[in-house]
Amino acid sequence: MNLHEKRIPIIKIHDYLIVPIQVDMHDKLAIQLQSQILEEIAKTRAKGVLIDISVLEMVDSFIGRMLSGMASMAAIMDTSVVIVGMQPAVAITLVELGLEMPGVDTALNMEKGMEMLERRLNSRKTDSF
Amino acid sequence: MKEILNIKNTKERIDRIEDILASVASGDMDARINSEIEDDFSGIEAAIDLLINDLTDELRQRENMQKELENKLSKIQDQQKTILQQQEDLLELSSPVSKVWDNILILPVIGTLDSQRTQVMMENLLQKIVETGCTISILDITGVPTVDTQVANHLLKTVTAARLLGAECIISGISPAIAQTIVHLGIDLSAIRTKATLQDAMIFAMKQNKRADEVRALGNLALPNEKTD
């Protein structure tokens, strides 16, 4: 019951999944979220995932690795992941930890993240034709 | 038994000496024996008085010195406070981040960089990126004479952190000396976009802007098509 209360919502809009993380992440929740998102990607066949971490004040190395791991996992499933709204302090911490998250796309806010995904989807469409 | 000490009121006088010594010990520096009787014992009393006089002088001198030292210390502390304040002001002044165009921030750096200053710069720049929502920032280091390993590292960190936020950071105006140092130090800047001058960086940034606009327009056109699919 307790676990269900703390579930992070995954919202589907058109081809995208939006994941607003609004609680402090702990390791168990992070692992749970990872599999939850991947299952949702498979179920909805979403083309892009936007993870909003704008309210997270702290991202430790575990969460950082979880996020970058998730991007590569989603990429294998033909889905792009964009991390949205990281706070300056969080970015500094991650860089100091040496977690530079290569290969993970980031955007300043939800709007810009959405644009980014759209751009990518469009270019993929023109590629295939 | 030839010599017989000539001492009057021995008991009282010894008691008096004890009293005086006790009051001196407890801080009353004006207490003296001041015996008026002249005999074999009065020499000792006079000697004790002299000792008390010396002690009083020494104590006074020490107090004066202490006061002087305290004054000097507080002066130095005041000066240090001023210096710290000025240093902080200088740090704030030395990293102005300004929005110069739609979506474009510029941070011109002038003077020698140290770790502390680059740290403040980094924080200011990231804060400003979030505040303004600008996705392109230009770090112009034309006015920087030299760069060491730590500073180069900090610059790298700044660019990486900006990327994590979702903004692109361009470094412009790398002087020949800095280019030499960076390569000699074995720092890999290939992952960072560098431009020769601020002008080049500005042109690049505006091109990026234009491209983003075009893609956005394309996206808007593409949306209705999607529905017909």
mmCIF file of C-alpha atoms in Angstrom, chain B residues 11-228:
data_model
loop_
_atom_site.group_PDB
_atom_site.id
_atom_site.type_symbol
_atom_site.label_atom_id
_atom_site.label_comp_id
_atom_site.label_asym_id
_atom_site.label_seq_id
_atom_site.Cartn_x
_atom_site.Cartn_y
_atom_site.Cartn_z
ATOM 1 C CA LYS B 11 53.671 38.750 66.162
ATOM 2 C CA GLU B 12 51.684 41.815 65.070
ATOM 3 C CA ARG B 13 54.157 42.777 62.356
ATOM 4 C CA ILE B 14 54.294 39.291 60.885
ATOM 5 C CA ASP B 15 50.505 39.258 60.878
ATOM 6 C CA ARG B 16 50.522 42.622 59.097
ATOM 7 C CA ILE B 17 52.930 41.303 56.446
ATOM 8 C CA GLU B 18 50.681 38.324 55.919
ATOM 9 C CA ASP B 19 47.621 40.581 55.563
ATOM 10 C CA ILE B 20 49.366 42.861 53.079
ATOM 11 C CA LEU B 21 50.632 39.957 50.992
ATOM 12 C CA ALA B 22 47.155 38.436 50.990
ATOM 13 C CA SER B 23 45.533 41.689 49.804
ATOM 14 C CA VAL B 24 48.195 42.142 47.101
ATOM 15 C CA ALA B 25 47.566 38.606 45.927
ATOM 16 C CA SER B 26 43.859 39.332 45.695
ATOM 17 C CA GLY B 27 44.524 42.372 43.482
ATOM 18 C CA ASP B 28 44.846 45.377 45.789
ATOM 19 C CA MET B 29 48.060 46.873 44.427
ATOM 20 C CA ASP B 30 47.980 49.952 46.718
ATOM 21 C CA ALA B 31 48.535 47.978 49.908
ATOM 22 C CA ARG B 32 51.949 48.635 51.535
ATOM 23 C CA ILE B 33 53.404 47.711 54.917
ATOM 24 C CA ASN B 34 54.803 51.223 55.579
ATOM 25 C CA SER B 35 56.229 50.286 58.938
ATOM 26 C CA GLU B 36 57.436 53.228 61.050
ATOM 27 C CA ILE B 37 59.442 51.164 63.496
ATOM 28 C CA GLU B 38 63.209 51.084 62.962
ATOM 29 C CA ASP B 39 64.813 47.809 63.975
ATOM 30 C CA ASP B 40 66.270 44.582 62.522
ATOM 31 C CA PHE B 41 63.007 43.544 60.949
ATOM 32 C CA SER B 42 62.216 46.821 59.160
ATOM 33 C CA GLY B 43 64.695 45.987 56.350
ATOM 34 C CA ILE B 44 62.649 42.969 55.388
ATOM 35 C CA GLU B 45 59.457 45.032 55.500
ATOM 36 C CA ALA B 46 60.995 47.688 53.257
ATOM 37 C CA ALA B 47 62.204 44.992 50.846
ATOM 38 C CA ILE B 48 58.699 43.532 50.628
ATOM 39 C CA ASP B 49 57.308 47.014 49.915
ATOM 40 C CA LEU B 50 59.844 47.473 47.122
ATOM 41 C CA LEU B 51 58.947 44.110 45.635
ATOM 42 C CA ILE B 52 55.277 45.052 45.688
ATOM 43 C CA ASN B 53 56.138 48.342 43.950
ATOM 44 C CA ASP B 54 58.037 46.495 41.211
ATOM 45 C CA LEU B 55 55.212 44.028 40.786
ATOM 46 C CA THR B 56 52.682 46.851 40.442
ATOM 47 C CA ASP B 57 54.754 48.549 37.762
ATOM 48 C CA GLU B 58 55.148 45.325 35.827
ATOM 49 C CA LEU B 59 51.437 44.638 35.978
ATOM 50 C CA ARG B 60 50.579 48.140 34.793
ATOM 51 C CA GLN B 61 52.961 47.802 31.887
ATOM 52 C CA ARG B 62 51.503 44.459 30.938
ATOM 53 C CA GLU B 63 47.974 45.825 31.021
ATOM 54 C CA ASN B 64 48.951 48.727 28.776
ATOM 55 C CA MET B 65 50.609 46.390 26.317
ATOM 56 C CA GLN B 66 47.604 44.133 26.270
ATOM 57 C CA LYS B 67 45.329 47.067 25.551
ATOM 58 C CA GLU B 68 47.555 48.177 22.727
ATOM 59 C CA LEU B 69 47.598 44.697 21.256
ATOM 60 C CA GLU B 70 43.840 44.436 21.482
ATOM 61 C CA ASN B 71 43.467 47.756 19.682
ATOM 62 C CA LYS B 72 45.778 46.613 16.939
ATOM 63 C CA LEU B 73 43.971 43.305 16.654
ATOM 64 C CA SER B 74 40.574 44.935 16.272
ATOM 65 C CA LYS B 75 42.013 47.280 13.660
ATOM 66 C CA ILE B 76 43.419 44.349 11.717
ATOM 67 C CA GLN B 77 40.141 42.513 12.003
ATOM 68 C CA ASP B 78 38.304 45.531 10.619
ATOM 69 C CA GLN B 79 40.713 45.716 7.734
ATOM 70 C CA GLN B 80 40.315 42.036 7.041
ATOM 71 C CA LYS B 81 36.548 42.414 7.008
ATOM 72 C CA THR B 82 36.852 45.197 4.456
ATOM 73 C CA ILE B 83 39.164 43.108 2.321
ATOM 74 C CA LEU B 84 36.795 40.143 2.387
ATOM 75 C CA GLN B 85 33.859 42.361 1.528
ATOM 76 C CA GLN B 86 35.763 43.866 -1.359
ATOM 77 C CA GLN B 87 36.817 40.437 -2.559
ATOM 78 C CA GLU B 88 33.202 39.317 -2.602
ATOM 79 C CA ASP B 89 32.158 42.464 -4.422
ATOM 80 C CA LEU B 90 34.938 41.927 -6.904
ATOM 81 C CA LEU B 91 33.834 38.337 -7.490
ATOM 82 C CA GLU B 92 30.302 39.490 -8.109
ATOM 83 C CA LEU B 93 31.485 42.232 -10.413
ATOM 84 C CA SER B 94 33.853 39.982 -12.271
ATOM 85 C CA SER B 95 31.256 37.676 -13.734
ATOM 86 C CA PRO B 96 28.496 39.657 -15.378
ATOM 87 C CA VAL B 97 26.135 37.499 -17.385
ATOM 88 C CA SER B 98 24.045 39.448 -19.847
ATOM 89 C CA LYS B 99 21.366 38.484 -22.285
ATOM 90 C CA VAL B 100 22.308 40.103 -25.591
ATOM 91 C CA TRP B 101 19.833 38.575 -27.974
ATOM 92 C CA ASP B 102 16.891 36.237 -28.062
ATOM 93 C CA ASN B 103 18.035 33.035 -26.484
ATOM 94 C CA ILE B 104 21.681 34.156 -26.223
ATOM 95 C CA LEU B 105 23.665 34.884 -23.038
ATOM 96 C CA ILE B 106 27.176 36.298 -22.980
ATOM 97 C CA LEU B 107 29.666 36.001 -20.144
ATOM 98 C CA PRO B 108 32.779 38.049 -20.917
ATOM 99 C CA VAL B 109 35.720 37.119 -18.695
ATOM 100 C CA ILE B 110 38.491 39.647 -18.147
ATOM 101 C CA GLY B 111 41.578 39.146 -16.024
ATOM 102 C CA THR B 112 43.243 36.135 -14.487
ATOM 103 C CA LEU B 113 41.014 33.264 -13.550
ATOM 104 C CA ASP B 114 41.363 31.309 -10.328
ATOM 105 C CA SER B 115 39.327 28.390 -9.091
ATOM 106 C CA GLN B 116 37.149 30.499 -6.813
ATOM 107 C CA ARG B 117 36.313 32.970 -9.521
ATOM 108 C CA THR B 118 35.511 30.277 -12.057
ATOM 109 C CA GLN B 119 33.294 28.631 -9.454
ATOM 110 C CA VAL B 120 31.315 31.848 -8.953
ATOM 111 C CA MET B 121 31.176 32.340 -12.705
ATOM 112 C CA MET B 122 29.812 28.854 -13.193
ATOM 113 C CA GLU B 123 27.115 29.326 -10.563
ATOM 114 C CA ASN B 124 26.109 32.723 -11.956
ATOM 115 C CA LEU B 125 25.952 31.460 -15.515
ATOM 116 C CA LEU B 126 23.869 28.396 -14.649
ATOM 117 C CA GLN B 127 21.517 30.484 -12.515
ATOM 118 C CA LYS B 128 21.070 32.954 -15.344
ATOM 119 C CA ILE B 129 20.458 30.184 -17.873
ATOM 120 C CA VAL B 130 17.615 28.879 -15.729
ATOM 121 C CA GLU B 131 16.220 32.360 -15.055
ATOM 122 C CA THR B 132 16.181 33.528 -18.669
ATOM 123 C CA GLY B 133 15.600 30.192 -20.362
ATOM 124 C CA CYS B 134 18.309 30.961 -22.912
ATOM 125 C CA THR B 135 19.635 27.828 -24.575
ATOM 126 C CA ILE B 136 22.855 29.291 -25.955
ATOM 127 C CA SER B 137 25.532 30.910 -23.825
ATOM 128 C CA ILE B 138 28.871 32.291 -24.955
ATOM 129 C CA LEU B 139 31.858 32.248 -22.625
ATOM 130 C CA ASP B 140 34.250 34.841 -24.012
ATOM 131 C CA ILE B 141 37.763 34.497 -22.624
ATOM 132 C CA THR B 142 39.481 37.048 -24.862
ATOM 133 C CA GLY B 143 40.553 39.017 -21.815
ATOM 134 C CA VAL B 144 42.123 36.090 -20.010
ATOM 135 C CA PRO B 145 45.931 36.015 -20.243
ATOM 136 C CA THR B 146 46.610 32.492 -18.977
ATOM 137 C CA VAL B 147 44.813 29.348 -17.997
ATOM 138 C CA ASP B 148 46.064 26.542 -15.762
ATOM 139 C CA THR B 149 44.877 22.950 -15.427
ATOM 140 C CA GLN B 150 42.384 23.676 -12.675
ATOM 141 C CA VAL B 151 40.826 26.607 -14.481
ATOM 142 C CA ALA B 152 40.616 24.690 -17.753
ATOM 143 C CA ASN B 153 38.922 21.918 -15.816
ATOM 144 C CA HIS B 154 36.477 24.379 -14.327
ATOM 145 C CA LEU B 155 35.666 25.740 -17.770
ATOM 146 C CA LEU B 156 35.028 22.179 -18.940
ATOM 147 C CA LYS B 157 32.804 21.594 -15.923
ATOM 148 C CA THR B 158 30.856 24.776 -16.636
ATOM 149 C CA VAL B 159 30.197 23.684 -20.210
ATOM 150 C CA THR B 160 29.169 20.193 -19.103
ATOM 151 C CA ALA B 161 26.886 21.524 -16.384
ATOM 152 C CA ALA B 162 25.252 23.876 -18.883
ATOM 153 C CA ARG B 163 24.681 20.914 -21.166
ATOM 154 C CA LEU B 164 23.057 19.005 -18.299
ATOM 155 C CA LEU B 165 20.654 21.903 -17.841
ATOM 156 C CA GLY B 166 19.812 21.706 -21.522
ATOM 157 C CA ALA B 167 21.797 24.682 -22.793
ATOM 158 C CA GLU B 168 24.734 24.897 -25.132
ATOM 159 C CA CYS B 169 27.882 26.725 -24.069
ATOM 160 C CA ILE B 170 30.320 28.107 -26.624
ATOM 161 C CA ILE B 171 33.808 29.248 -25.642
ATOM 162 C CA SER B 172 35.220 32.074 -27.744
ATOM 163 C CA GLY B 173 38.407 34.099 -27.880
ATOM 164 C CA ILE B 174 40.959 31.484 -26.906
ATOM 165 C CA SER B 175 44.322 33.210 -27.287
ATOM 166 C CA PRO B 176 47.324 31.469 -28.860
ATOM 167 C CA ALA B 177 48.990 31.229 -25.444
ATOM 168 C CA ILE B 178 45.955 29.553 -23.915
ATOM 169 C CA ALA B 179 45.580 27.192 -26.872
ATOM 170 C CA GLN B 180 49.218 26.178 -26.409
ATOM 171 C CA THR B 181 48.813 25.646 -22.670
ATOM 172 C CA ILE B 182 45.649 23.628 -23.063
ATOM 173 C CA VAL B 183 47.193 21.285 -25.628
ATOM 174 C CA HIS B 184 50.416 20.982 -23.618
ATOM 175 C CA LEU B 185 48.419 20.141 -20.503
ATOM 176 C CA GLY B 186 46.698 17.401 -22.471
ATOM 177 C CA ILE B 187 43.195 18.741 -21.881
ATOM 178 C CA ASP B 188 40.695 17.523 -24.425
ATOM 179 C CA LEU B 189 38.447 20.354 -25.560
ATOM 180 C CA SER B 190 37.134 18.493 -28.604
ATOM 181 C CA ALA B 191 33.752 17.960 -26.961
ATOM 182 C CA ILE B 192 33.364 21.706 -26.545
ATOM 183 C CA ARG B 193 32.369 24.110 -29.255
ATOM 184 C CA THR B 194 35.012 26.808 -29.574
ATOM 185 C CA LYS B 195 34.963 29.862 -31.809
ATOM 186 C CA ALA B 196 37.808 32.212 -32.667
ATOM 187 C CA THR B 197 36.179 35.477 -31.704
ATOM 188 C CA LEU B 198 33.109 36.695 -29.920
ATOM 189 C CA GLN B 199 31.792 37.767 -33.309
ATOM 190 C CA ASP B 200 32.073 34.249 -34.713
ATOM 191 C CA ALA B 201 30.388 32.852 -31.626
ATOM 192 C CA MET B 202 27.586 35.394 -31.952
ATOM 193 C CA ILE B 203 27.075 34.533 -35.629
ATOM 194 C CA PHE B 204 27.030 30.837 -34.796
ATOM 195 C CA ALA B 205 24.542 31.361 -31.989
ATOM 196 C CA MET B 206 22.226 33.375 -34.195
ATOM 197 C CA LYS B 207 22.408 30.710 -36.893
ATOM 198 C CA GLN B 208 21.456 28.131 -34.283
ATOM 199 C CA ASN B 209 18.543 30.340 -33.298
ATOM 200 C CA LYS B 210 17.398 30.615 -36.876
ATOM 201 C CA ARG B 211 17.664 26.887 -37.390
ATOM 202 C CA ALA B 212 15.644 26.233 -34.265
ATOM 203 C CA ASP B 213 12.972 28.630 -35.542
ATOM 204 C CA GLU B 214 12.882 26.899 -38.905
ATOM 205 C CA VAL B 215 12.580 23.490 -37.310
ATOM 206 C CA ARG B 216 9.821 24.806 -35.087
ATOM 207 C CA ALA B 217 7.973 26.134 -38.147
ATOM 208 C CA LEU B 218 8.515 22.796 -39.879
ATOM 209 C CA GLY B 219 7.166 21.009 -36.831
ATOM 210 C CA ASN B 220 4.037 23.127 -36.917
ATOM 211 C CA LEU B 221 3.561 22.309 -40.588
ATOM 212 C CA ALA B 222 4.216 18.661 -39.969
ATOM 213 C CA LEU B 223 1.582 18.338 -37.278
ATOM 214 C CA PRO B 224 -1.475 18.521 -39.590
ATOM 215 C CA ASN B 225 0.215 16.047 -41.953
ATOM 216 C CA GLU B 226 0.551 13.654 -39.080
ATOM 217 C CA LYS B 227 -3.200 13.570 -38.612
ATOM 218 C CA THR B 228 -3.768 12.616 -42.256
#
